[in-house]
Amino acid sequence: MTDADLGQPLPLPTPSPEFQARLATRRSAPAQALAAPGPSRDEIGRILTLGARSPDHGALFPWRFVVMGPQSRAALADALLPHADRQPDPGKARKVLAKLTAAPVSILVVSAPAPSAKPVWEQQLSAGAVCMNLEHAANALGYSSSWITDWYSYDSQTLELLGVTEDERVAGFVHIGTLAEPPLERQRPDLSQKVVYRS
Ligand SMILES: Cc1cc2nc3c(=O)[nH]c(=O)nc-3n(C[C@H](O)[C@H](O)[C@H](O)COP(=O)(O)O)c2cc1C
C-alpha cells in the first residue's frame, strides 16, 4: 500500500468456503519437523506484509521483526547452551533448542509498546495478532508454521542475546517451512463451555 491508497475503499468480505476450510483445518507444525523448502526472500517479504496488516489500536505498529536464517539461529542456539544449564530442567532446556534451529526461516516477533500511548496490554495483544497473521500468511503461501516462545524468551540474560530490550517482550518465534508428514488433529475446545449467547 502507498500513501495514495489511504482512504481508498477496500473490498467487503464475501463468503469463501475455501477460506473457511483453510481456517477449519489450520494446524501448527511441530517446529522441529519443519524442513526445506522454506519461503524465498520475496515470499518472506510478502508474509511480513500480510502479517503486519493486523489490528492495532492507534496505528502504533507496536512490534518489530527479526528475520533469522539458519546461520544466525545456529549461532544463537550455541550462545544459549550455557544458559540452558541454568534452567530448572537443563536437559529439557537443551532439547527444545532443536525447535529453534530446524526450520528454514524464523521470524522473531518482538512486542515493542510505545510509551504512554494506548494501554500496553492492547499493544501486546496486537503483537500476538501479528504472530497469528504471519502464520496465516505463511500457510496461504503453502508453508507450515509454528509459533514458539520457550524458556529463552523469558530469561533476562537470553533476551539480551536476542537483542530484546527491557521495554520489549518476545511475542514469539514464527518458524516457517515444509512438513514431510501431515500434522495430526489435536483436541479442540468444547464451545458450549466457552460461549454464552445474549440477546
Ligand atoms: C504465545 C504462544 C507461545 C507458544 N510457545 C510454545 C512453545 O514454546 N512450545 C510449544 O511447543 N508450543 C508453543 N505454543 C503452541 C503452538 O504454537 C501451537 O499453538 C500448539 O502446538 C497447538 O497447535 P495448534 O495451533 O494447531 O492448535 C505457543 C503458542 C502461543 C500462542
mmCIF file of C-alpha atoms and ligand atoms in Angstrom:
data_model
loop_
_atom_site.group_PDB
_atom_site.id
_atom_site.type_symbol
_atom_site.label_atom_id
_atom_site.label_comp_id
_atom_site.label_asym_id
_atom_site.label_seq_id
_atom_site.Cartn_x
_atom_site.Cartn_y
_atom_site.Cartn_z
ATOM 1 C CA MET A 1 0.000 0.000 0.000
ATOM 2 C CA THR A 2 1.183 3.529 -0.752
ATOM 3 C CA ASP A 3 0.056 6.886 0.645
ATOM 4 C CA ALA A 4 -2.101 7.234 -2.479
ATOM 5 C CA ASP A 5 -4.122 4.224 -1.331
ATOM 6 C CA LEU A 6 -5.033 5.828 2.011
ATOM 7 C CA GLY A 7 -8.792 6.246 2.321
ATOM 8 C CA GLN A 8 -9.498 4.158 -0.776
ATOM 9 C CA PRO A 9 -12.383 1.679 -0.400
ATOM 10 C CA LEU A 10 -11.337 -1.908 0.140
ATOM 11 C CA PRO A 11 -13.341 -4.991 -0.851
ATOM 12 C CA LEU A 12 -16.036 -6.058 1.605
ATOM 13 C CA PRO A 13 -15.820 -9.675 2.795
ATOM 14 C CA THR A 14 -17.587 -12.231 0.608
ATOM 15 C CA PRO A 15 -18.415 -15.823 1.610
ATOM 16 C CA SER A 16 -15.451 -18.087 0.880
ATOM 17 C CA PRO A 17 -15.847 -21.817 1.513
ATOM 18 C CA GLU A 18 -12.148 -22.235 0.698
ATOM 19 C CA PHE A 19 -11.104 -19.667 3.300
ATOM 20 C CA GLN A 20 -13.380 -21.351 5.849
ATOM 21 C CA ALA A 21 -11.966 -24.774 5.026
ATOM 22 C CA ARG A 22 -8.420 -23.480 5.476
ATOM 23 C CA LEU A 23 -9.307 -21.991 8.850
ATOM 24 C CA ALA A 24 -11.171 -25.149 9.873
ATOM 25 C CA THR A 25 -8.096 -27.301 9.226
ATOM 26 C CA ARG A 26 -5.441 -24.848 10.389
ATOM 27 C CA ARG A 27 -2.833 -26.661 12.459
ATOM 28 C CA SER A 28 0.528 -25.654 13.852
ATOM 29 C CA ALA A 29 3.529 -27.661 12.783
ATOM 30 C CA PRO A 30 5.857 -29.360 15.243
ATOM 31 C CA ALA A 31 8.689 -26.822 14.971
ATOM 32 C CA GLN A 32 11.453 -29.437 14.936
ATOM 33 C CA ALA A 33 9.820 -31.143 11.915
ATOM 34 C CA LEU A 34 9.854 -28.025 9.719
ATOM 35 C CA ALA A 35 12.267 -28.503 6.824
ATOM 36 C CA ALA A 36 13.093 -27.150 3.358
ATOM 37 C CA PRO A 37 11.703 -25.744 1.211
ATOM 38 C CA GLY A 38 11.142 -22.508 3.048
ATOM 39 C CA PRO A 39 9.967 -19.185 1.688
ATOM 40 C CA SER A 40 12.202 -17.199 -0.662
ATOM 41 C CA ARG A 41 13.267 -13.670 0.259
ATOM 42 C CA ASP A 42 10.361 -12.283 -1.809
ATOM 43 C CA GLU A 43 7.928 -14.659 -0.148
ATOM 44 C CA ILE A 44 9.212 -13.670 3.292
ATOM 45 C CA GLY A 45 8.528 -10.053 2.336
ATOM 46 C CA ARG A 46 5.002 -10.981 1.329
ATOM 47 C CA ILE A 47 4.450 -12.917 4.570
ATOM 48 C CA LEU A 48 5.669 -9.926 6.598
ATOM 49 C CA THR A 49 3.462 -7.518 4.640
ATOM 50 C CA LEU A 50 0.396 -9.681 5.234
ATOM 51 C CA GLY A 51 1.286 -10.316 8.867
ATOM 52 C CA ALA A 52 1.806 -6.630 9.576
ATOM 53 C CA ARG A 53 -1.740 -5.983 8.390
ATOM 54 C CA SER A 54 -3.067 -6.759 11.853
ATOM 55 C CA PRO A 55 -5.307 -4.869 14.229
ATOM 56 C CA ASP A 56 -3.599 -2.352 16.468
ATOM 57 C CA HIS A 57 -5.149 0.475 18.441
ATOM 58 C CA GLY A 58 -3.968 3.869 17.253
ATOM 59 C CA ALA A 59 -1.787 2.728 14.312
ATOM 60 C CA LEU A 60 1.183 2.454 16.642
ATOM 61 C CA PHE A 61 2.551 -0.694 14.980
ATOM 62 C CA PRO A 62 3.971 -1.655 18.397
ATOM 63 C CA TRP A 63 6.109 -4.548 17.243
ATOM 64 C CA ARG A 64 9.156 -5.315 15.133
ATOM 65 C CA PHE A 65 10.553 -8.320 13.287
ATOM 66 C CA VAL A 66 13.913 -10.067 13.174
ATOM 67 C CA VAL A 67 14.088 -12.459 10.210
ATOM 68 C CA MET A 68 16.504 -15.243 11.037
ATOM 69 C CA GLY A 69 18.062 -17.770 8.684
ATOM 70 C CA PRO A 70 19.961 -20.928 9.651
ATOM 71 C CA GLN A 71 23.321 -19.266 10.419
ATOM 72 C CA SER A 72 22.077 -16.697 12.892
ATOM 73 C CA ARG A 73 19.904 -19.291 14.632
ATOM 74 C CA ALA A 74 22.742 -21.819 14.890
ATOM 75 C CA ALA A 75 24.908 -19.106 16.463
ATOM 76 C CA LEU A 76 22.065 -18.176 18.794
ATOM 77 C CA ALA A 77 21.493 -21.800 19.822
ATOM 78 C CA ASP A 78 25.230 -22.120 20.609
ATOM 79 C CA ALA A 79 25.115 -18.964 22.702
ATOM 80 C CA LEU A 80 22.011 -20.235 24.508
ATOM 81 C CA LEU A 81 23.548 -23.578 25.505
ATOM 82 C CA PRO A 82 25.318 -22.361 28.672
ATOM 83 C CA HIS A 83 22.112 -20.596 29.687
ATOM 84 C CA ALA A 84 20.165 -23.831 29.266
ATOM 85 C CA ASP A 85 22.272 -25.232 32.095
ATOM 86 C CA ARG A 86 20.916 -22.545 34.429
ATOM 87 C CA GLN A 87 17.307 -23.599 33.791
ATOM 88 C CA PRO A 88 15.358 -25.796 36.238
ATOM 89 C CA ASP A 89 15.468 -28.725 33.766
ATOM 90 C CA PRO A 90 18.715 -28.253 31.792
ATOM 91 C CA GLY A 91 18.189 -31.405 29.724
ATOM 92 C CA LYS A 92 14.800 -30.227 28.509
ATOM 93 C CA ALA A 93 16.061 -26.686 28.011
ATOM 94 C CA ARG A 94 18.830 -28.005 25.746
ATOM 95 C CA LYS A 95 16.491 -30.334 23.893
ATOM 96 C CA VAL A 96 13.981 -27.649 22.909
ATOM 97 C CA LEU A 97 16.749 -25.677 21.212
ATOM 98 C CA ALA A 98 16.156 -28.070 18.284
ATOM 99 C CA LYS A 99 12.885 -26.217 17.722
ATOM 100 C CA LEU A 100 14.850 -23.016 17.238
ATOM 101 C CA THR A 101 17.155 -24.267 14.519
ATOM 102 C CA ALA A 102 15.126 -26.730 12.434
ATOM 103 C CA ALA A 103 13.040 -24.527 10.153
ATOM 104 C CA PRO A 104 14.446 -22.857 7.034
ATOM 105 C CA VAL A 105 13.439 -19.433 8.336
ATOM 106 C CA SER A 106 12.167 -17.942 11.578
ATOM 107 C CA ILE A 107 10.608 -14.584 12.265
ATOM 108 C CA LEU A 108 11.168 -13.273 15.769
ATOM 109 C CA VAL A 109 8.233 -11.021 16.614
ATOM 110 C CA VAL A 110 9.144 -8.504 19.293
ATOM 111 C CA SER A 111 6.394 -6.686 21.149
ATOM 112 C CA ALA A 112 7.626 -3.089 21.422
ATOM 113 C CA PRO A 113 4.938 -0.991 23.122
ATOM 114 C CA ALA A 114 5.046 2.750 22.639
ATOM 115 C CA PRO A 115 5.245 4.564 25.989
ATOM 116 C CA SER A 116 2.206 6.454 27.304
ATOM 117 C CA ALA A 117 0.043 5.794 24.271
ATOM 118 C CA LYS A 118 -2.670 3.119 24.257
ATOM 119 C CA PRO A 119 -2.720 0.501 27.047
ATOM 120 C CA VAL A 120 0.358 -1.737 26.942
ATOM 121 C CA TRP A 121 -1.877 -4.826 27.145
ATOM 122 C CA GLU A 122 -3.578 -3.819 23.889
ATOM 123 C CA GLN A 123 -0.232 -3.231 22.234
ATOM 124 C CA GLN A 124 0.939 -6.676 23.341
ATOM 125 C CA LEU A 125 -2.273 -8.226 22.025
ATOM 126 C CA SER A 126 -1.524 -6.590 18.692
ATOM 127 C CA ALA A 127 1.863 -8.377 18.601
ATOM 128 C CA GLY A 128 0.024 -11.650 19.213
ATOM 129 C CA ALA A 129 -2.352 -10.865 16.360
ATOM 130 C CA VAL A 130 0.669 -10.283 14.137
ATOM 131 C CA CYS A 131 2.083 -13.711 15.044
ATOM 132 C CA MET A 132 -1.204 -15.350 14.133
ATOM 133 C CA ASN A 133 -1.466 -13.470 10.849
ATOM 134 C CA LEU A 134 2.135 -14.355 9.981
ATOM 135 C CA GLU A 135 1.121 -17.976 10.401
ATOM 136 C CA HIS A 136 -1.949 -17.498 8.213
ATOM 137 C CA ALA A 137 0.159 -15.715 5.602
ATOM 138 C CA ALA A 138 2.799 -18.458 5.599
ATOM 139 C CA ASN A 139 0.038 -21.051 5.259
ATOM 140 C CA ALA A 140 -1.528 -19.054 2.393
ATOM 141 C CA LEU A 141 1.799 -19.276 0.554
ATOM 142 C CA GLY A 142 1.820 -23.035 1.074
ATOM 143 C CA TYR A 143 4.144 -23.310 4.080
ATOM 144 C CA SER A 144 3.624 -24.773 7.519
ATOM 145 C CA SER A 145 4.496 -22.795 10.606
ATOM 146 C CA SER A 146 4.952 -22.921 14.345
ATOM 147 C CA TRP A 147 4.649 -20.135 16.950
ATOM 148 C CA ILE A 148 7.094 -20.834 19.741
ATOM 149 C CA THR A 149 8.437 -18.942 22.726
ATOM 150 C CA ASP A 150 10.285 -21.369 25.039
ATOM 151 C CA TRP A 151 12.437 -20.532 28.060
ATOM 152 C CA TYR A 152 14.895 -18.206 26.307
ATOM 153 C CA SER A 153 12.045 -15.764 25.623
ATOM 154 C CA TYR A 154 11.665 -15.176 29.382
ATOM 155 C CA ASP A 155 15.211 -15.044 30.738
ATOM 156 C CA SER A 156 16.752 -11.585 31.103
ATOM 157 C CA GLN A 157 20.218 -12.814 30.078
ATOM 158 C CA THR A 158 18.997 -14.633 26.982
ATOM 159 C CA LEU A 159 16.735 -11.741 25.998
ATOM 160 C CA GLU A 160 19.895 -9.686 25.762
ATOM 161 C CA LEU A 161 21.306 -12.274 23.334
ATOM 162 C CA LEU A 162 18.134 -11.900 21.280
ATOM 163 C CA GLY A 163 18.550 -8.125 21.222
ATOM 164 C CA VAL A 164 15.274 -7.640 23.068
ATOM 165 C CA THR A 165 15.366 -4.589 25.353
ATOM 166 C CA GLU A 166 13.903 -4.205 28.853
ATOM 167 C CA ASP A 167 10.896 -2.358 27.417
ATOM 168 C CA GLU A 168 10.164 -5.113 24.940
ATOM 169 C CA ARG A 169 8.954 -8.725 25.093
ATOM 170 C CA VAL A 170 9.153 -11.712 22.810
ATOM 171 C CA ALA A 171 5.737 -12.286 21.234
ATOM 172 C CA GLY A 172 7.096 -15.390 19.577
ATOM 173 C CA PHE A 173 9.300 -17.045 17.033
ATOM 174 C CA VAL A 174 7.235 -17.904 13.977
ATOM 175 C CA HIS A 175 9.115 -20.768 12.358
ATOM 176 C CA ILE A 176 8.259 -21.419 8.710
ATOM 177 C CA GLY A 177 8.980 -24.347 6.424
ATOM 178 C CA THR A 178 7.547 -27.541 4.984
ATOM 179 C CA LEU A 179 6.338 -30.701 6.701
ATOM 180 C CA ALA A 180 7.066 -34.139 5.238
ATOM 181 C CA GLU A 181 4.053 -35.623 7.040
ATOM 182 C CA PRO A 182 0.653 -34.039 7.611
ATOM 183 C CA PRO A 183 0.078 -32.797 11.153
ATOM 184 C CA LEU A 184 -2.319 -34.715 13.372
ATOM 185 C CA GLU A 185 -5.518 -33.210 14.689
ATOM 186 C CA ARG A 186 -5.497 -32.277 18.344
ATOM 187 C CA GLN A 187 -8.210 -31.659 20.889
ATOM 188 C CA ARG A 188 -10.292 -28.546 20.310
ATOM 189 C CA PRO A 189 -12.361 -26.715 22.895
ATOM 190 C CA ASP A 190 -15.950 -27.632 23.655
ATOM 191 C CA LEU A 191 -17.503 -24.315 22.723
ATOM 192 C CA SER A 192 -20.560 -24.979 24.857
ATOM 193 C CA GLN A 193 -18.230 -24.487 27.831
ATOM 194 C CA LYS A 194 -16.752 -21.301 26.428
ATOM 195 C CA VAL A 195 -19.620 -19.353 24.908
ATOM 196 C CA VAL A 196 -22.704 -17.612 26.179
ATOM 197 C CA TYR A 197 -25.151 -16.024 23.793
ATOM 198 C CA ARG A 198 -27.011 -12.959 24.941
ATOM 199 C CA SER A 199 -29.863 -11.211 23.177
HETATM 200 C C1 LIG B 1 2.349 -17.196 22.702
HETATM 201 C C2 LIG B 1 2.497 -18.644 22.366
HETATM 202 C C3 LIG B 1 3.667 -19.305 22.697
HETATM 203 C C4 LIG B 1 3.840 -20.655 22.413
HETATM 204 N N1 LIG B 1 5.018 -21.263 22.763
HETATM 205 C C5 LIG B 1 5.172 -22.581 22.521
HETATM 206 C C6 LIG B 1 6.380 -23.227 22.889
HETATM 207 O O1 LIG B 1 7.296 -22.617 23.418
HETATM 208 N N2 LIG B 1 6.492 -24.555 22.638
HETATM 209 C C7 LIG B 1 5.474 -25.262 22.058
HETATM 210 O O2 LIG B 1 5.611 -26.470 21.854
HETATM 211 N N3 LIG B 1 4.310 -24.675 21.686
HETATM 212 C C8 LIG B 1 4.139 -23.359 21.908
HETATM 213 N N4 LIG B 1 2.966 -22.729 21.544
HETATM 214 C C9 LIG B 1 1.844 -23.547 20.988
HETATM 215 C C10 LIG B 1 1.912 -23.781 19.487
HETATM 216 O O3 LIG B 1 2.173 -22.594 18.775
HETATM 217 C C11 LIG B 1 0.570 -24.339 18.966
HETATM 218 O O4 LIG B 1 -0.426 -23.385 19.098
HETATM 219 C C12 LIG B 1 0.164 -25.597 19.702
HETATM 220 O O5 LIG B 1 1.105 -26.604 19.429
HETATM 221 C C13 LIG B 1 -1.237 -26.079 19.299
HETATM 222 O O6 LIG B 1 -1.338 -26.294 17.930
HETATM 223 P P1 LIG B 1 -2.485 -25.594 17.055
HETATM 224 O O7 LIG B 1 -2.030 -24.173 16.823
HETATM 225 O O8 LIG B 1 -2.554 -26.397 15.797
HETATM 226 O O9 LIG B 1 -3.750 -25.637 17.816
HETATM 227 C C14 LIG B 1 2.793 -21.378 21.787
HETATM 228 C C15 LIG B 1 1.603 -20.699 21.445
HETATM 229 C C16 LIG B 1 1.450 -19.371 21.730
HETATM 230 C C17 LIG B 1 0.160 -18.669 21.358
#
